[in-house]
PDB file of C-alpha atoms (C1' of nucleotides) in Angstrom:
ATOM      1  CA  UNK A 173     -77.968 -91.645 -20.277  1.00 47.00           C
ATOM      2  CA  UNK A 174     -79.301 -93.388 -23.294  1.00 41.00           C
ATOM      3  CA  UNK A 175     -82.161 -92.220 -24.664  1.00 40.00           C
ATOM      4  CA  UNK A 176     -84.422 -90.650 -21.921  1.00 43.00           C
ATOM      5  CA  UNK A 177     -87.671 -91.683 -21.719  1.00 40.00           C
ATOM      6  CA  UNK A 178     -90.608 -88.828 -20.542  1.00 42.00           C
ATOM      7  CA  UNK A 179     -89.893 -88.872 -17.559  1.00 46.00           C
ATOM      8  CA  UNK A 180     -86.318 -86.274 -18.056  1.00 62.00           C
ATOM      9  CA  UNK A 181     -87.702 -85.467 -21.165  1.00 62.00           C
ATOM     10  CA  UNK A 182     -89.199 -81.870 -19.647  1.00 66.00           C
ATOM     11  CA  UNK A 183     -86.118 -81.042 -17.896  1.00 77.00           C
ATOM     12  CA  UNK A 184     -84.050 -77.806 -19.509  1.00 84.00           C
ATOM     13  CA  UNK A 185     -82.441 -79.081 -22.385  1.00 88.00           C
ATOM     14  CA  UNK A 186     -79.302 -78.160 -21.359  1.00 89.00           C
ATOM     15  CA  UNK A 187     -79.406 -79.599 -18.472  1.00 91.00           C
ATOM     16  CA  UNK A 188     -79.466 -83.021 -20.313  1.00 92.00           C
ATOM     17  CA  UNK A 189     -75.976 -82.346 -21.741  1.00 95.00           C
ATOM     18  CA  UNK A 190     -74.926 -81.397 -18.131  1.00 95.00           C
ATOM     19  CA  UNK A 191     -75.507 -84.801 -17.107  1.00 94.00           C
ATOM     20  CA  UNK A 192     -74.150 -86.610 -20.697  1.00 96.00           C
ATOM     21  CA  UNK A 193     -70.731 -85.087 -19.900  1.00 96.00           C
ATOM     22  CA  UNK A 194     -71.458 -85.564 -16.076  1.00 95.00           C
ATOM     23  CA  UNK A 195     -72.181 -88.800 -16.130  1.00 94.00           C
ATOM     24  CA  UNK A 196     -70.612 -91.701 -13.982  1.00 92.00           C
ATOM     25  CA  UNK A 197     -69.581 -93.295 -17.554  1.00 95.00           C
ATOM     26  CA  UNK A 198     -69.445 -90.010 -19.982  1.00 96.00           C
ATOM     27  CA  UNK A 199     -66.996 -88.077 -17.577  1.00 96.00           C
ATOM     28  CA  UNK A 200     -64.435 -90.731 -17.471  1.00 96.00           C
ATOM     29  CA  UNK A 201     -64.533 -91.489 -21.773  1.00 97.00           C
ATOM     30  CA  UNK A 202     -64.444 -87.903 -21.979  1.00 97.00           C
ATOM     31  CA  UNK A 203     -60.850 -87.479 -19.689  1.00 97.00           C
ATOM     32  CA  UNK A 204     -59.988 -90.800 -21.742  1.00 97.00           C
ATOM     33  CA  UNK A 205     -60.175 -89.664 -25.438  1.00 98.00           C
ATOM     34  CA  UNK A 206     -58.486 -85.992 -24.096  1.00 98.00           C
ATOM     35  CA  UNK A 207     -55.157 -87.526 -24.140  1.00 97.00           C
ATOM     36  CA  UNK A 208     -55.604 -89.884 -27.719  1.00 97.00           C
ATOM     37  CA  UNK A 209     -58.125 -91.409 -29.980  1.00 97.00           C
ATOM     38  CA  UNK A 210     -59.314 -94.829 -28.226  1.00 97.00           C
ATOM     39  CA  UNK A 211     -61.371 -98.128 -30.473  1.00 97.00           C
ATOM     40  CA  UNK A 212     -63.747-100.113 -28.094  1.00 96.00           C
ATOM     41  CA  UNK A 213     -62.131-102.629 -26.458  1.00 95.00           C
ATOM     42  CA  UNK A 214     -58.669-100.984 -25.797  1.00 96.00           C
ATOM     43  CA  UNK A 215     -61.371 -97.774 -24.101  1.00 96.00           C
ATOM     44  CA  UNK A 216     -62.555-100.431 -22.129  1.00 95.00           C
ATOM     45  CA  UNK A 217     -59.813-101.675 -20.867  1.00 93.00           C
ATOM     46  CA  UNK A 218     -58.415 -97.996 -20.216  1.00 94.00           C
ATOM     47  CA  UNK A 219     -61.249 -97.068 -18.373  1.00 93.00           C
ATOM     48  CA  UNK A 220     -61.432-100.289 -15.837  1.00 88.00           C
ATOM     49  CA  UNK A 221     -64.677-101.903 -14.747  1.00 87.00           C
ATOM     50  CA  UNK A 222     -66.899-100.436 -17.756  1.00 93.00           C
ATOM     51  CA  UNK A 223     -69.758-103.023 -18.867  1.00 94.00           C
ATOM     52  CA  UNK A 224     -70.235-103.212 -23.094  1.00 95.00           C
ATOM     53  CA  UNK A 225     -73.502-101.929 -22.540  1.00 95.00           C
ATOM     54  CA  UNK A 226     -72.705 -99.134 -20.812  1.00 96.00           C
ATOM     55  CA  UNK A 227     -69.836 -97.984 -22.783  1.00 97.00           C
ATOM     56  CA  UNK A 228     -71.732 -98.208 -25.669  1.00 97.00           C
ATOM     57  CA  UNK A 229     -74.533 -96.398 -24.661  1.00 97.00           C
ATOM     58  CA  UNK A 230     -71.948 -93.235 -23.267  1.00 97.00           C
ATOM     59  CA  UNK A 231     -70.737 -93.351 -26.653  1.00 98.00           C
ATOM     60  CA  UNK A 232     -73.860 -93.304 -28.385  1.00 97.00           C
ATOM     61  CA  UNK A 233     -75.278 -91.170 -26.519  1.00 97.00           C
ATOM     62  CA  UNK A 234     -71.566 -88.720 -26.498  1.00 98.00           C
ATOM     63  CA  UNK A 235     -72.059 -89.050 -30.418  1.00 97.00           C
ATOM     64  CA  UNK A 236     -74.686 -88.285 -30.618  1.00 97.00           C
ATOM     65  CA  UNK A 237     -74.620 -84.941 -28.936  1.00 97.00           C
ATOM     66  CA  UNK A 238     -71.698 -83.904 -31.411  1.00 97.00           C
ATOM     67  CA  UNK A 239     -69.082 -84.445 -28.594  1.00 98.00           C
ATOM     68  CA  UNK A 240     -67.384 -87.524 -29.690  1.00 98.00           C
ATOM     69  CA  UNK A 241     -66.339 -89.121 -33.379  1.00 98.00           C
ATOM     70  CA  UNK A 242     -66.936 -92.573 -34.491  1.00 97.00           C
ATOM     71  CA  UNK A 243     -64.926 -94.085 -37.288  1.00 97.00           C
ATOM     72  CA  UNK A 244     -66.125 -97.454 -38.453  1.00 95.00           C
ATOM     73  CA  UNK A 245     -63.391 -98.965 -41.051  1.00 92.00           C
ATOM     74  CA  UNK A 246     -64.971-101.436 -43.463  1.00 88.00           C
ATOM     75  CA  UNK A 247     -62.473-104.147 -41.846  1.00 90.00           C
ATOM     76  CA  UNK A 248     -62.337-107.563 -41.035  1.00 86.00           C
ATOM     77  CA  UNK A 249     -62.294-107.883 -38.127  1.00 89.00           C
ATOM     78  CA  UNK A 250     -63.823-105.289 -37.639  1.00 92.00           C
ATOM     79  CA  UNK A 251     -61.670-102.244 -36.140  1.00 95.00           C
ATOM     80  CA  UNK A 252     -63.717 -98.765 -35.191  1.00 97.00           C
ATOM     81  CA  UNK A 253     -62.248 -95.658 -33.402  1.00 97.00           C
ATOM     82  CA  UNK A 254     -63.221 -93.167 -31.046  1.00 98.00           C
ATOM     83  CA  UNK A 255     -62.504 -89.307 -30.738  1.00 98.00           C
ATOM     84  CA  UNK A 256     -63.689 -86.261 -29.388  1.00 98.00           C
ATOM     85  CA  UNK A 257     -64.443 -83.430 -31.825  1.00 98.00           C
ATOM     86  CA  UNK A 258     -64.027 -79.760 -31.196  1.00 98.00           C
ATOM     87  CA  UNK A 259     -66.833 -78.997 -29.120  1.00 98.00           C
ATOM     88  CA  UNK A 260     -66.314 -82.322 -27.044  1.00 98.00           C
ATOM     89  CA  UNK A 261     -62.240 -81.620 -26.094  1.00 98.00           C
ATOM     90  CA  UNK A 262     -64.582 -78.163 -24.874  1.00 98.00           C
ATOM     91  CA  UNK A 263     -66.268 -80.066 -22.981  1.00 98.00           C
ATOM     92  CA  UNK A 264     -63.379 -82.637 -21.846  1.00 98.00           C
ATOM     93  CA  UNK A 265     -61.289 -80.022 -20.601  1.00 98.00           C
ATOM     94  CA  UNK A 266     -63.749 -78.249 -18.097  1.00 97.00           C
ATOM     95  CA  UNK A 267     -64.673 -82.010 -16.511  1.00 97.00           C
ATOM     96  CA  UNK A 268     -61.465 -83.270 -16.524  1.00 97.00           C
ATOM     97  CA  UNK A 269     -60.863 -79.725 -14.301  1.00 97.00           C
ATOM     98  CA  UNK A 270     -62.920 -80.308 -12.340  1.00 97.00           C
ATOM     99  CA  UNK A 271     -62.535 -83.708 -11.458  1.00 96.00           C
ATOM    100  CA  UNK A 272     -58.562 -82.194 -10.514  1.00 96.00           C
ATOM    101  CA  UNK A 273     -60.129 -80.096  -8.657  1.00 97.00           C
ATOM    102  CA  UNK A 274     -61.945 -82.915  -6.475  1.00 96.00           C
ATOM    103  CA  UNK A 275     -58.441 -84.627  -6.687  1.00 96.00           C
ATOM    104  CA  UNK A 276     -57.000 -81.450  -4.919  1.00 97.00           C
ATOM    105  CA  UNK A 277     -59.044 -81.222  -2.328  1.00 97.00           C
ATOM    106  CA  UNK A 278     -60.070 -84.843  -1.430  1.00 96.00           C
ATOM    107  CA  UNK A 279     -58.042 -84.184   2.111  1.00 97.00           C
ATOM    108  CA  UNK A 280     -60.025 -81.238   2.852  1.00 98.00           C
ATOM    109  CA  UNK A 281     -62.993 -83.265   1.840  1.00 97.00           C
ATOM    110  CA  UNK A 282     -62.323 -86.497   3.971  1.00 96.00           C
ATOM    111  CA  UNK A 283     -61.707 -84.138   7.021  1.00 97.00           C
ATOM    112  CA  UNK A 284     -65.029 -82.651   6.801  1.00 97.00           C
ATOM    113  CA  UNK A 285     -66.593 -86.407   6.610  1.00 96.00           C
ATOM    114  CA  UNK A 286     -64.941 -87.045   9.292  1.00 95.00           C
ATOM    115  CA  UNK A 287     -65.721 -83.619  11.477  1.00 96.00           C
ATOM    116  CA  UNK A 288     -69.116 -84.451  10.426  1.00 95.00           C
ATOM    117  CA  UNK A 289     -69.662 -88.140  10.941  1.00 94.00           C
ATOM    118  CA  UNK A 290     -67.824 -87.867  14.624  1.00 93.00           C
ATOM    119  CA  UNK A 291     -69.821 -84.899  15.350  1.00 91.00           C
ATOM    120  CA  UNK A 292     -73.564 -87.227  15.387  1.00 87.00           C
ATOM    121  CA  UNK A 293     -71.985 -90.872  16.503  1.00 76.00           C
ATOM    122  CA  UNK A 294     -70.426 -89.842  20.308  1.00 64.00           C
TER     123      UNK A 294
ATOM    124  CA  UNK B 242     -76.325 -89.500  -4.000  1.00 48.00           C
ATOM    125  CA  UNK B 243     -76.789 -90.346  -0.214  1.00 41.00           C
ATOM    126  CA  UNK B 244     -75.258 -92.949   1.935  1.00 40.00           C
ATOM    127  CA  UNK B 245     -73.481 -95.103  -1.092  1.00 44.00           C
ATOM    128  CA  UNK B 246     -73.220 -98.847   0.357  1.00 40.00           C
ATOM    129  CA  UNK B 247     -70.605-101.000  -0.937  1.00 41.00           C
ATOM    130  CA  UNK B 248     -71.240-101.299  -4.752  1.00 46.00           C
ATOM    131  CA  UNK B 249     -70.027 -97.635  -5.536  1.00 61.00           C
ATOM    132  CA  UNK B 250     -67.808 -97.572  -1.707  1.00 61.00           C
ATOM    133  CA  UNK B 251     -64.657 -99.010  -4.383  1.00 65.00           C
ATOM    134  CA  UNK B 252     -65.076 -96.247  -6.737  1.00 76.00           C
ATOM    135  CA  UNK B 253     -61.998 -93.548  -6.070  1.00 84.00           C
ATOM    136  CA  UNK B 254     -62.567 -91.516  -3.773  1.00 88.00           C
ATOM    137  CA  UNK B 255     -62.240 -88.548  -6.100  1.00 89.00           C
ATOM    138  CA  UNK B 256     -64.293 -89.549  -7.881  1.00 91.00           C
ATOM    139  CA  UNK B 257     -67.268 -90.080  -5.020  1.00 93.00           C
ATOM    140  CA  UNK B 258     -67.030 -85.943  -4.752  1.00 95.00           C
ATOM    141  CA  UNK B 259     -67.078 -85.327  -8.447  1.00 95.00           C
ATOM    142  CA  UNK B 260     -70.425 -87.509  -8.168  1.00 94.00           C
ATOM    143  CA  UNK B 261     -71.991 -85.614  -5.289  1.00 96.00           C
ATOM    144  CA  UNK B 262     -71.192 -82.044  -7.261  1.00 96.00           C
ATOM    145  CA  UNK B 263     -72.144 -83.331 -10.618  1.00 95.00           C
ATOM    146  CA  UNK B 264     -75.333 -84.986  -9.290  1.00 94.00           C
ATOM    147  CA  UNK B 265     -79.148 -84.024 -10.596  1.00 93.00           C
ATOM    148  CA  UNK B 266     -79.830 -81.575  -7.581  1.00 96.00           C
ATOM    149  CA  UNK B 267     -76.051 -81.158  -6.401  1.00 97.00           C
ATOM    150  CA  UNK B 268     -75.742 -78.872  -9.264  1.00 96.00           C
ATOM    151  CA  UNK B 269     -78.877 -76.720  -9.184  1.00 96.00           C
ATOM    152  CA  UNK B 270     -78.208 -76.844  -5.225  1.00 98.00           C
ATOM    153  CA  UNK B 271     -74.932 -75.704  -5.863  1.00 98.00           C
ATOM    154  CA  UNK B 272     -75.599 -72.892  -8.704  1.00 97.00           C
ATOM    155  CA  UNK B 273     -78.329 -71.595  -6.144  1.00 97.00           C
ATOM    156  CA  UNK B 274     -76.550 -70.751  -3.103  1.00 98.00           C
ATOM    157  CA  UNK B 275     -73.920 -69.078  -5.027  1.00 98.00           C
ATOM    158  CA  UNK B 276     -76.251 -66.021  -5.117  1.00 97.00           C
ATOM    159  CA  UNK B 277     -76.768 -65.828  -1.337  1.00 98.00           C
ATOM    160  CA  UNK B 278     -77.733 -68.026   1.154  1.00 98.00           C
ATOM    161  CA  UNK B 279     -81.364 -70.248   1.580  1.00 98.00           C
ATOM    162  CA  UNK B 280     -83.656 -71.621   3.392  1.00 97.00           C
ATOM    163  CA  UNK B 281     -84.725 -75.065   3.037  1.00 97.00           C
ATOM    164  CA  UNK B 282     -88.455 -74.483   1.865  1.00 95.00           C
ATOM    165  CA  UNK B 283     -87.083 -71.371  -0.066  1.00 96.00           C
ATOM    166  CA  UNK B 284     -84.077 -73.717  -1.984  1.00 97.00           C
ATOM    167  CA  UNK B 285     -87.103 -76.085  -2.708  1.00 96.00           C
ATOM    168  CA  UNK B 286     -89.402 -73.458  -4.730  1.00 94.00           C
ATOM    169  CA  UNK B 287     -86.381 -71.418  -6.235  1.00 95.00           C
ATOM    170  CA  UNK B 288     -85.420 -74.604  -7.506  1.00 94.00           C
ATOM    171  CA  UNK B 289     -88.558 -76.371  -9.035  1.00 90.00           C
ATOM    172  CA  UNK B 290     -89.680 -79.909  -8.889  1.00 89.00           C
ATOM    173  CA  UNK B 291     -87.652 -81.572  -6.273  1.00 94.00           C
ATOM    174  CA  UNK B 292     -88.983 -83.967  -3.561  1.00 95.00           C
ATOM    175  CA  UNK B 293     -88.002 -83.380   0.353  1.00 95.00           C
ATOM    176  CA  UNK B 294     -86.189 -86.072   0.334  1.00 96.00           C
ATOM    177  CA  UNK B 295     -84.126 -85.624  -2.126  1.00 96.00           C
ATOM    178  CA  UNK B 296     -83.169 -81.750  -1.409  1.00 97.00           C
ATOM    179  CA  UNK B 297     -82.682 -83.698   2.221  1.00 97.00           C
ATOM    180  CA  UNK B 298     -80.009 -86.369   1.103  1.00 97.00           C
ATOM    181  CA  UNK B 299     -78.528 -83.865  -0.994  1.00 97.00           C
ATOM    182  CA  UNK B 300     -77.776 -81.194   0.847  1.00 98.00           C
ATOM    183  CA  UNK B 301     -76.902 -83.588   4.091  1.00 97.00           C
ATOM    184  CA  UNK B 302     -74.426 -85.193   1.044  1.00 97.00           C
ATOM    185  CA  UNK B 303     -72.667 -81.415   0.403  1.00 98.00           C
ATOM    186  CA  UNK B 304     -73.087 -80.646   4.242  1.00 98.00           C
ATOM    187  CA  UNK B 305     -71.317 -84.311   5.047  1.00 97.00           C
ATOM    188  CA  UNK B 306     -68.260 -83.476   2.315  1.00 97.00           C
ATOM    189  CA  UNK B 307     -67.796 -79.981   3.849  1.00 98.00           C
ATOM    190  CA  UNK B 308     -69.012 -78.397   0.906  1.00 98.00           C
ATOM    191  CA  UNK B 309     -72.305 -76.337   2.415  1.00 98.00           C
ATOM    192  CA  UNK B 310     -72.866 -74.909   5.364  1.00 98.00           C
ATOM    193  CA  UNK B 311     -76.009 -75.438   7.812  1.00 97.00           C
ATOM    194  CA  UNK B 312     -77.190 -72.975   9.886  1.00 97.00           C
ATOM    195  CA  UNK B 313     -80.230 -74.147  12.291  1.00 96.00           C
ATOM    196  CA  UNK B 314     -81.443 -71.818  14.789  1.00 93.00           C
ATOM    197  CA  UNK B 315     -83.186 -72.877  17.540  1.00 88.00           C
ATOM    198  CA  UNK B 316     -86.523 -71.390  17.395  1.00 90.00           C
ATOM    199  CA  UNK B 317     -90.193 -72.093  16.737  1.00 87.00           C
ATOM    200  CA  UNK B 318     -90.806 -72.668  13.684  1.00 90.00           C
ATOM    201  CA  UNK B 319     -86.959 -74.138  13.153  1.00 92.00           C
ATOM    202  CA  UNK B 320     -85.191 -71.939  11.076  1.00 95.00           C
ATOM    203  CA  UNK B 321     -82.427 -73.064   9.227  1.00 97.00           C
ATOM    204  CA  UNK B 322     -80.144 -71.780   6.968  1.00 98.00           C
ATOM    205  CA  UNK B 323     -77.783 -73.055   4.019  1.00 98.00           C
ATOM    206  CA  UNK B 324     -74.966 -71.418   2.846  1.00 98.00           C
ATOM    207  CA  UNK B 325     -71.943 -72.013   1.000  1.00 98.00           C
ATOM    208  CA  UNK B 326     -68.320 -73.274   2.310  1.00 98.00           C
ATOM    209  CA  UNK B 327     -65.412 -71.647   0.645  1.00 98.00           C
ATOM    210  CA  UNK B 328     -64.540 -75.242  -0.011  1.00 98.00           C
ATOM    211  CA  UNK B 329     -68.399 -75.274  -1.480  1.00 98.00           C
ATOM    212  CA  UNK B 330     -67.530 -72.240  -3.654  1.00 98.00           C
ATOM    213  CA  UNK B 331     -64.704 -73.305  -5.413  1.00 98.00           C
ATOM    214  CA  UNK B 332     -66.695 -76.050  -6.401  1.00 98.00           C
ATOM    215  CA  UNK B 333     -69.785 -74.386  -7.676  1.00 98.00           C
ATOM    216  CA  UNK B 334     -68.051 -71.446  -9.578  1.00 98.00           C
ATOM    217  CA  UNK B 335     -66.768 -74.954 -11.621  1.00 97.00           C
ATOM    218  CA  UNK B 336     -69.900 -76.318 -11.988  1.00 97.00           C
ATOM    219  CA  UNK B 337     -71.817 -73.262 -12.798  1.00 97.00           C
ATOM    220  CA  UNK B 338     -69.069 -72.527 -15.492  1.00 97.00           C
ATOM    221  CA  UNK B 339     -69.664 -75.785 -17.027  1.00 97.00           C
ATOM    222  CA  UNK B 340     -73.552 -75.603 -16.900  1.00 96.00           C
ATOM    223  CA  UNK B 341     -73.187 -72.164 -18.795  1.00 96.00           C
ATOM    224  CA  UNK B 342     -71.129 -74.084 -21.808  1.00 97.00           C
ATOM    225  CA  UNK B 343     -74.122 -76.447 -22.203  1.00 96.00           C
ATOM    226  CA  UNK B 344     -75.891 -73.131 -22.630  1.00 96.00           C
ATOM    227  CA  UNK B 345     -73.668 -71.700 -24.773  1.00 97.00           C
ATOM    228  CA  UNK B 346     -73.060 -74.614 -27.060  1.00 97.00           C
ATOM    229  CA  UNK B 347     -76.636 -76.116 -27.259  1.00 96.00           C
ATOM    230  CA  UNK B 348     -77.271 -74.766 -29.977  1.00 97.00           C
ATOM    231  CA  UNK B 349     -74.322 -76.872 -31.599  1.00 97.00           C
ATOM    232  CA  UNK B 350     -75.454 -80.069 -29.926  1.00 97.00           C
ATOM    233  CA  UNK B 351     -78.966 -79.442 -30.695  1.00 96.00           C
ATOM    234  CA  UNK B 352     -77.979 -78.935 -34.641  1.00 97.00           C
ATOM    235  CA  UNK B 353     -75.654 -82.659 -34.116  1.00 97.00           C
ATOM    236  CA  UNK B 354     -78.594 -84.572 -32.724  1.00 96.00           C
ATOM    237  CA  UNK B 355     -80.734 -83.791 -36.236  1.00 95.00           C
ATOM    238  CA  UNK B 356     -77.592 -84.520 -38.189  1.00 95.00           C
ATOM    239  CA  UNK B 357     -77.321 -87.595 -36.217  1.00 95.00           C
ATOM    240  CA  UNK B 358     -80.795 -89.101 -36.316  1.00 93.00           C
ATOM    241  CA  UNK B 359     -81.641 -88.144 -39.587  1.00 92.00           C
ATOM    242  CA  UNK B 360     -78.106 -90.253 -40.690  1.00 91.00           C
ATOM    243  CA  UNK B 361     -80.467 -93.153 -39.243  1.00 86.00           C
ATOM    244  CA  UNK B 362     -83.914 -92.352 -40.101  1.00 75.00           C
ATOM    245  CA  UNK B 363     -84.266 -92.594 -44.263  1.00 63.00           C
TER     246      UNK B 363
ATOM    247  C1'  DC C  48     -64.307-107.441 -33.364  1.00 65.97           C
ATOM    248  C1'  DG C  49     -67.762-104.269 -32.113  1.00 65.97           C
ATOM    249  C1'  DG C  50     -71.365-104.406 -31.084  1.00 65.97           C
ATOM    250  C1'  DT C  51     -77.471-105.729 -30.354  1.00 65.97           C
ATOM    251  C1'  DA C  52     -80.675-108.098 -27.767  1.00 65.97           C
ATOM    252  C1'  DT C  53     -82.920-109.784 -23.300  1.00 65.97           C
ATOM    253  C1'  DC C  54     -83.518-110.515 -18.578  1.00 65.97           C
ATOM    254  C1'  DC C  55     -82.492-109.323 -14.445  1.00 65.97           C
ATOM    255  C1'  DA C  56     -80.951-107.325  -9.818  1.00 65.97           C
ATOM    256  C1'  DA C  57     -79.930-103.043  -7.900  1.00 65.97           C
ATOM    257  C1'  DA C  58     -80.379 -98.095  -6.927  1.00 65.97           C
ATOM    258  C1'  DA C  59     -82.582 -93.842  -7.729  1.00 65.97           C
ATOM    259  C1'  DG C  60     -86.512 -91.131  -6.840  1.00 65.97           C
ATOM    260  C1'  DG C  61     -91.665 -89.922  -5.804  1.00 65.97           C
ATOM    261  C1'  DA C  62     -96.016 -89.625  -2.917  1.00 65.97           C
ATOM    262  C1'  DT C  63     -97.244 -89.408   1.788  1.00 65.97           C
ATOM    263  C1'  DA C  64     -98.786 -89.454   6.034  1.00 65.97           C
ATOM    264  C1'  DC C  65     -95.898 -88.184  10.299  1.00 65.97           C
ATOM    265  C1'  DT C  66     -92.845 -85.241  14.163  1.00 65.97           C
ATOM    266  C1'  DG C  67     -91.062 -81.900  16.893  1.00 65.97           C
TER     267       DG C  67
ATOM    268  C1'  DC D 189     -90.903 -75.360   9.134  1.00 65.97           C
ATOM    269  C1'  DA D 190     -87.724 -78.219   8.360  1.00 65.97           C
ATOM    270  C1'  DG D 191     -87.303 -82.910   8.648  1.00 65.97           C
ATOM    271  C1'  DT D 192     -87.879 -88.392   9.128  1.00 65.97           C
ATOM    272  C1'  DA D 193     -89.947 -93.003   7.875  1.00 65.97           C
ATOM    273  C1'  DT D 194     -92.395 -95.798   4.688  1.00 65.97           C
ATOM    274  C1'  DC D 195     -94.000 -97.450   0.784  1.00 65.97           C
ATOM    275  C1'  DC D 196     -93.650 -97.787  -4.202  1.00 65.97           C
ATOM    276  C1'  DT D 197     -92.652 -96.922  -9.447  1.00 65.97           C
ATOM    277  C1'  DT D 198     -88.836 -95.568 -12.260  1.00 65.97           C
ATOM    278  C1'  DT D 199     -84.192 -95.925 -13.668  1.00 65.97           C
ATOM    279  C1'  DT D 200     -79.651 -97.614 -13.906  1.00 65.97           C
ATOM    280  C1'  DG D 201     -76.518-100.934 -14.806  1.00 65.97           C
ATOM    281  C1'  DG D 202     -74.586-105.784 -15.118  1.00 65.97           C
ATOM    282  C1'  DA D 203     -74.567-111.050 -17.325  1.00 65.97           C
ATOM    283  C1'  DT D 204     -75.278-113.501 -20.505  1.00 65.97           C
ATOM    284  C1'  DA D 205     -76.636-114.825 -25.402  1.00 65.97           C
ATOM    285  C1'  DC D 206     -76.374-113.737 -29.990  1.00 65.97           C
ATOM    286  C1'  DC D 207     -74.669-111.318 -34.568  1.00 65.97           C
ATOM    287  C1'  DG D 208     -72.740-109.210 -38.800  1.00 65.97           C
TER     288       DG D 208
END
DNA sequence: CGGTATCCAAAAGGATACTG
DNA sequence: CAGTATCCTTTTGGATACCG
C-alpha cells in the first residue's frame, strides 16, 4: 500500500485498487468501518496489532481512492473520524463476503493441508 | 505467500487463506484457471510478467490449500496441468467478481484521486 | 490526539544457473 | 518442460522520537 513507486506503477490500474482493498490492513479497516465510523485510536484498538504508521498509510490510500471519508474536526485535542463512502461500502461488502467465505471453508482448507503435508512426509 | 514463518503465523487462520487468494499472483492464477486448465508455461505466458519462482510458489500454496489441482503426467518431456478444485472455483468466482468491481468503478476511484491530489497541491 | 519523519529489520520478489 | 537452488534487490512493516 502507500505510494507505490516506479515498479508497481505499471500494473493495470484496476489491479492497484484491488490490491488496496485486499491489502493486509485494508481488509480489516474496510470490514471494521462497515459497522460504524471510528476515530483513529479507536480503530487502532479495534483492529488489534497494527502500527500507527501502517494504519495511517492504509487510511490515506483508501481515502485517496475515495473509499474512506476522513472528517477532521478543528478541536483540541484533535478529533478525526473515519467512515466509508458509498463506493467504500460497495467494496467493503464484497471483501467481507470473501472473508466470511474463508471462515466458512476453513475446515476444508485445513483438511486439504493435512492431506498435502502428509502425502510428502512419509 | 509461500511458507509463512513465525511472524505471520499467529494471524487468525482464515485471514491467511484470504491472503493467499487475494495475493498478487494468486488473484491472477485463480481468475485465469476459471476459464480452463493450463500447463505451467502456458499459464506463465497467459499471466504475463511473473517469474517462475513466484508462479511455482503461488501454485504450491493454492494446491496445498486445496484450491488448485495439480496433475503431473509421467511423460518426457514432463507435462503438468493445473485446474481449479470445487473449493477453488468458489474462491475464484468471488475474486473475479471483486476484480470486475474494481474495473467498473475505476473511473470513480481515479476521479477521487484527482480531487484528493488537487486539494493538497495548490 | 492524531499524526509525521527517520531508521532499521524482515519479507517478498526477481535473475540466473542448474536438474530430472 | 517443469521445476529447484542460490543470490541479490525492492518493498513492507515496525520502533522510536518528535510535532501541532
